[in-house]
Amino acid sequence: KTDFDFFTEELARPAFEDEQKIIATGEPLIGKIEKITPLGKKPQWVSATKVPIRNQKGDITGLVGISRDITNQMLLEEALKQSEAMYRSLIEQSNDAIYLLFGKNFEMINKRFTEMFGYTLEETNAPGFNFMQLVAPSSRPLIEDRVRRMKAGEKLEPVYEFTAISKTGKQIECEVGVSYIQYKGDTATQGIIRNISERKRAEKALEESEMKFRSTIESAPNAIILSDEKSHILSWNTAAKNMFQYKKKEILNRSFLLLIPERYKKRFKKSFQEIKKTGRGNFIGKTIVMEGLRKDGVEIPIEFSIATWKADGKTFFSTIIRDISERKEAQAQLSQQSWVIEQASESIMITDTDGNIEYVNPAFEKVTGYTSWETIGEKPRILKSGVHNQQFYEVLWRTITSGNVWHDVFTNRRKDGTLYYEDAIIFPIKNPDGKIINFAAVKRDITQERILEDQFRQAQKMEAIGTLAGGIAHDFNNILGAIIGYTELALDDSDENSIIYQNMENVLNASIRAKDLVKQILTFSRLDKLERKPIQLSSVVKETIKLLRASLPTTIEIISLIRAKSSVILADPVQIQQIILNFSTNAAHAMREHGGQLRIFLDEIDLDKQAGLKHQGLAAGHYVDLAVSDTGQGIEKSIINRIFDPFFTTKEVGEGTGMGLSVIHGIVQRLEGKITVESNVGKGTTFHVLFPRVEKEAVKEREKAGPSKRGDESILYIDDEEALVRIAEKKFTDLGYHIIGKTSSTEALELFKKDPDRFDLIITDQTLPEMTGKELSKQILQMRPDMPIILCTGYSNAITKTEAESMGIREFMLKPLSLRDMQKVVRCILDEKKAKLNKS
């Protein structure tokens, strides 16, 4: 049969081609490996050999074919390759260095080997390279000895440690496991190297730590005793030897109960048994005061604590014992005078030499809120406020432990979390030999004194700034008045569509802002004598909110809630508006990045005497609470006590003067109210202002005068600032008035005396060098009681609006003045005068 009878056409075609090639070339086909699928059978591997048959002439007359099934052999080789690949992958991924050393050459190294030592396989097999280059000089004798012993046929330990050295010279602590295999007819070494440098460092550190621990125990001032679950003593330090007078060899492996008087032994045995069974006992985690028993039978007062731990399933005890003989003696002496300490108004605290509290008197309990049983055994740090830094306490401790007295002021924290101030004297208590046995602290609560000092200091700051403000206000107002006046004149002569007109408008706006700033300074300095009258606070709040809605960005939502049914207070509406606007602009600044909510609430609140004290000393009575809050970034605790200081601001240069909250503080104080602030960083700030409520009807505001008109009346204008006189002359002359300006009050009075009927209106400044405006007005009104007078002032302690009106002065105006505003007032007064004349 032919090959086609055994195989499919796909497999038989190559076989046919092979046969044709043999016939054509005469070359036999030997050992060709093929994967074939015989008809009706599974795929298999075969090794095929075909040789040509020749006759006597040498011609090919046929072929001889031999096929051998090698399927099992091929499958085995394939599995071996896969296993080798897997093995190689594991070797490459290993965290340990793996190598195969044959003679002096490395047949194989993995990736970790290269990373650890810095050599590639090619470098390790380069001429002149010796594997001993990987061994640090300190470990070469060890390796050389192992090589010698291996050649001698000795059995070597398979795992050992040595110090290696990398290509860069870095020493590496290594642990290596080796085995020897037959390779290429000789012995080869295969090994796994692990970097144990970190472990070695940890072991060294642990060893040093254990040495320090043993040294610490041995040199400790207190007796430290370690015992097993049968109470046999395993460890005994020098302090224990000195305390109980047993030498170490006399006490080791003997019962701990040797140190306990007979009357306590039964209790101790029971407690030890309970600890062994349950892990709990009466002594665990507690400080016990009792008597101990020395070798000579003498009992000594001791204080001890016991801790337990388990190891290998067994329970062990560590006991720390302190001899308190000196303390007992001091307490006995102290008890004779304890009635004095118990009755003292100052807080008294006594600690041991480690700072553990041993006694507090009733005054301490009253001030701190902690009872004696809550504090005994604790350290004074339970009162720590976080205000003082670590150096503060280090200086204190260094002072008293050196035998000196420490005196300073603490800021401490009560049990309820509130802070308080106390003047403290802390000193050491010494025995007759001069040894420090205790520390005592005598402390006086000075919280109220500190609050009064802070308030007084704040008042002094404001008074100082006020004095400065009053000194410059007059001259500054005159300068501003000139700037405003000349700017208004320039605007009158300019085209409204010109750049000059726009620039002058900006100058005027800036001047008006400066005018408001002067007013804030004067309000702050209490030199601005605004009149207090009954006003409906709710109406002012509603009007101010209307202004805010137009001025604040849309990212800020305004929420208002007027809950006060009666909100009449004695105040000036301008000042109240100033308070709300200042709070609101500050809130808007705090929410400028992400927006938020501005909340304005108005509510009634009634305070009794106790509640009034909590609100910074307010008297008992009825109040209106104005609250302005935001959801902004909040105020840091470190600066919240400074926000009402003059010129203090957290804003960038050009964003604020630092006067806003100072002015508000001054206004609220003048209105006999109180202002408080609450703030959480990242959550927002709330200001509360409490105003005294009054049972009166609110005064209705007089309507403002309408636009000014031209006139032909005669006006006498007096001001010591010549520029202001010239500006007024120019402006009123342009409007048709006959105006005479004077810079001297005496000259003006002489002019008036010559012809009292010549003038229809007089405008005078209050602060004049020769005669004040008040005195000038008084003399003029004596001659002509019906003469309308407008008195202008930047500030004055000499006259108020009420006083001016009682004298007969028609109008009281605050400088710096806008001529546009003054024209309206002038026209209003003269028109009222004409109306009266027409009626008569």
mmCIF file of N, CA and C in Angstrom, residues 207-257:
data_model
loop_
_atom_site.group_PDB
_atom_site.id
_atom_site.type_symbol
_atom_site.label_atom_id
_atom_site.label_comp_id
_atom_site.label_asym_id
_atom_site.label_seq_id
_atom_site.Cartn_x
_atom_site.Cartn_y
_atom_site.Cartn_z
ATOM 1 N N GLU A 207 19.646 44.181 71.084
ATOM 2 C CA GLU A 207 20.634 43.800 72.092
ATOM 3 C C GLU A 207 21.051 45.013 72.924
ATOM 4 N N GLU A 208 21.266 46.148 72.224
ATOM 5 C CA GLU A 208 21.624 47.373 72.944
ATOM 6 C C GLU A 208 20.485 47.820 73.842
ATOM 7 N N SER A 209 19.245 47.695 73.313
ATOM 8 C CA SER A 209 18.078 48.095 74.096
ATOM 9 C C SER A 209 17.947 47.241 75.350
ATOM 10 N N GLU A 210 18.181 45.927 75.198
ATOM 11 C CA GLU A 210 18.094 45.036 76.352
ATOM 12 C C GLU A 210 19.157 45.396 77.390
ATOM 13 N N MET A 211 20.352 45.757 76.908
ATOM 14 C CA MET A 211 21.413 46.135 77.820
ATOM 15 C C MET A 211 21.042 47.412 78.571
ATOM 16 N N LYS A 212 20.472 48.370 77.823
ATOM 17 C CA LYS A 212 20.054 49.613 78.465
ATOM 18 C C LYS A 212 18.941 49.346 79.464
ATOM 19 N N PHE A 213 18.012 48.436 79.057
ATOM 20 C CA PHE A 213 16.898 48.109 79.947
ATOM 21 C C PHE A 213 17.410 47.502 81.253
ATOM 22 N N ARG A 214 18.347 46.550 81.107
ATOM 23 C CA ARG A 214 18.917 45.931 82.312
ATOM 24 C C ARG A 214 19.639 46.967 83.161
ATOM 25 N N SER A 215 20.366 47.880 82.479
ATOM 26 C CA SER A 215 21.085 48.929 83.192
ATOM 27 C C SER A 215 20.117 49.864 83.906
ATOM 28 N N THR A 216 18.994 50.181 83.225
ATOM 29 C CA THR A 216 17.995 51.067 83.812
ATOM 30 C C THR A 216 17.382 50.442 85.056
ATOM 31 N N ILE A 217 17.039 49.147 84.942
ATOM 32 C CA ILE A 217 16.467 48.445 86.099
ATOM 33 C C ILE A 217 17.448 48.424 87.260
ATOM 34 N N GLU A 218 18.706 48.167 86.927
ATOM 35 C CA GLU A 218 19.711 48.035 87.980
ATOM 36 C C GLU A 218 19.969 49.371 88.684
ATOM 37 N N SER A 219 19.885 50.471 87.903
ATOM 38 C CA SER A 219 20.185 51.783 88.485
ATOM 39 C C SER A 219 18.937 52.540 88.926
ATOM 40 N N ALA A 220 17.760 51.920 88.797
ATOM 41 C CA ALA A 220 16.505 52.585 89.180
ATOM 42 C C ALA A 220 16.498 52.903 90.671
ATOM 43 N N PRO A 221 15.899 54.051 91.056
ATOM 44 C CA PRO A 221 15.861 54.413 92.488
ATOM 45 C C PRO A 221 14.869 53.574 93.279
ATOM 46 N N ASN A 222 13.913 52.943 92.563
ATOM 47 C CA ASN A 222 12.921 52.117 93.231
ATOM 48 C C ASN A 222 13.281 50.642 93.100
ATOM 49 N N ALA A 223 12.817 49.861 94.047
ATOM 50 C CA ALA A 223 13.041 48.416 93.984
ATOM 51 C C ALA A 223 12.207 47.823 92.860
ATOM 52 N N ILE A 224 12.844 47.031 91.984
ATOM 53 C CA ILE A 224 12.153 46.355 90.890
ATOM 54 C C ILE A 224 12.410 44.867 91.027
ATOM 55 N N ILE A 225 11.337 44.102 91.177
ATOM 56 C CA ILE A 225 11.451 42.671 91.461
ATOM 57 C C ILE A 225 10.632 41.905 90.427
ATOM 58 N N LEU A 226 11.241 40.914 89.787
ATOM 59 C CA LEU A 226 10.557 40.041 88.844
ATOM 60 C C LEU A 226 10.370 38.681 89.505
ATOM 61 N N SER A 227 9.142 38.110 89.394
ATOM 62 C CA SER A 227 8.865 36.804 90.015
ATOM 63 C C SER A 227 7.986 35.976 89.103
ATOM 64 N N ASP A 228 8.008 34.647 89.291
ATOM 65 C CA ASP A 228 7.214 33.763 88.440
ATOM 66 C C ASP A 228 5.848 33.515 89.063
ATOM 67 N N GLU A 229 5.077 32.598 88.449
ATOM 68 C CA GLU A 229 3.706 32.385 88.891
ATOM 69 C C GLU A 229 3.620 31.705 90.261
ATOM 70 N N LYS A 230 4.747 31.156 90.714
ATOM 71 C CA LYS A 230 4.783 30.585 92.064
ATOM 72 C C LYS A 230 5.318 31.585 93.081
ATOM 73 N N SER A 231 5.467 32.847 92.629
ATOM 74 C CA SER A 231 5.967 33.989 93.430
ATOM 75 C C SER A 231 7.438 33.838 93.796
ATOM 76 N N HIS A 232 8.184 32.973 93.069
ATOM 77 C CA HIS A 232 9.619 32.864 93.287
ATOM 78 C C HIS A 232 10.328 34.032 92.612
ATOM 79 N N ILE A 233 11.244 34.676 93.321
ATOM 80 C CA ILE A 233 11.923 35.868 92.814
ATOM 81 C C ILE A 233 12.976 35.471 91.784
ATOM 82 N N LEU A 234 12.891 36.088 90.586
ATOM 83 C CA LEU A 234 13.823 35.774 89.491
ATOM 84 C C LEU A 234 14.852 36.874 89.291
ATOM 85 N N SER A 235 14.486 38.118 89.655
ATOM 86 C CA SER A 235 15.390 39.249 89.438
ATOM 87 C C SER A 235 15.276 40.201 90.618
ATOM 88 N N TRP A 236 16.419 40.833 90.956
ATOM 89 C CA TRP A 236 16.482 41.636 92.202
ATOM 90 C C TRP A 236 17.510 42.735 91.968
ATOM 91 N N ASN A 237 17.061 44.005 91.890
ATOM 92 C CA ASN A 237 18.013 45.078 91.587
ATOM 93 C C ASN A 237 18.641 45.657 92.852
ATOM 94 N N THR A 238 19.569 46.597 92.667
ATOM 95 C CA THR A 238 20.322 47.165 93.793
ATOM 96 C C THR A 238 19.412 47.888 94.776
ATOM 97 N N ALA A 239 18.400 48.629 94.246
ATOM 98 C CA ALA A 239 17.481 49.358 95.122
ATOM 99 C C ALA A 239 16.716 48.387 96.028
ATOM 100 N N ALA A 240 16.345 47.213 95.487
ATOM 101 C CA ALA A 240 15.645 46.207 96.293
ATOM 102 C C ALA A 240 16.568 45.674 97.394
ATOM 103 N N LYS A 241 17.820 45.480 97.037
ATOM 104 C CA LYS A 241 18.801 44.995 98.034
ATOM 105 C C LYS A 241 18.954 46.004 99.163
ATOM 106 N N ASN A 242 19.055 47.310 98.812
ATOM 107 C CA ASN A 242 19.217 48.345 99.838
ATOM 108 C C ASN A 242 17.961 48.501 100.685
ATOM 109 N N MET A 243 16.785 48.300 100.059
ATOM 110 C CA MET A 243 15.531 48.500 100.773
ATOM 111 C C MET A 243 15.254 47.367 101.755
ATOM 112 N N PHE A 244 15.455 46.109 101.312
ATOM 113 C CA PHE A 244 15.076 44.959 102.142
ATOM 114 C C PHE A 244 16.284 44.262 102.787
ATOM 115 N N GLN A 245 17.518 44.674 102.398
ATOM 116 C CA GLN A 245 18.761 44.211 103.027
ATOM 117 C C GLN A 245 19.099 42.751 102.745
ATOM 118 N N TYR A 246 18.481 42.159 101.697
ATOM 119 C CA TYR A 246 18.860 40.820 101.248
ATOM 120 C C TYR A 246 19.856 40.962 100.100
ATOM 121 N N LYS A 247 20.911 40.166 100.126
ATOM 122 C CA LYS A 247 21.785 40.093 98.964
ATOM 123 C C LYS A 247 21.107 39.264 97.880
ATOM 124 N N LYS A 248 21.536 39.444 96.656
ATOM 125 C CA LYS A 248 20.890 38.779 95.534
ATOM 126 C C LYS A 248 20.916 37.262 95.686
ATOM 127 N N LYS A 249 22.052 36.702 96.113
ATOM 128 C CA LYS A 249 22.151 35.241 96.240
ATOM 129 C C LYS A 249 21.285 34.710 97.385
ATOM 130 N N GLU A 250 20.931 35.603 98.331
ATOM 131 C CA GLU A 250 20.102 35.179 99.459
ATOM 132 C C GLU A 250 18.620 35.145 99.100
ATOM 133 N N ILE A 251 18.225 35.872 98.084
ATOM 134 C CA ILE A 251 16.793 36.034 97.819
ATOM 135 C C ILE A 251 16.333 35.371 96.527
ATOM 136 N N LEU A 252 17.236 35.204 95.533
ATOM 137 C CA LEU A 252 16.818 34.633 94.252
ATOM 138 C C LEU A 252 16.241 33.238 94.446
ATOM 139 N N ASN A 253 15.133 32.959 93.755
ATOM 140 C CA ASN A 253 14.399 31.687 93.785
ATOM 141 C C ASN A 253 13.680 31.445 95.118
ATOM 142 N N ARG A 254 13.664 32.463 95.977
ATOM 143 C CA ARG A 254 12.888 32.353 97.206
ATOM 144 C C ARG A 254 11.566 33.094 97.032
ATOM 145 N N SER A 255 10.639 32.889 97.942
ATOM 146 C CA SER A 255 9.280 33.420 97.785
ATOM 147 C C SER A 255 9.236 34.930 98.009
ATOM 148 N N PHE A 256 8.447 35.606 97.174
ATOM 149 C CA PHE A 256 8.195 37.030 97.318
ATOM 150 C C PHE A 256 7.566 37.358 98.674
ATOM 151 N N LEU A 257 6.863 36.370 99.253
ATOM 152 C CA LEU A 257 6.157 36.580 100.513
ATOM 153 C C LEU A 257 7.109 36.827 101.679
#
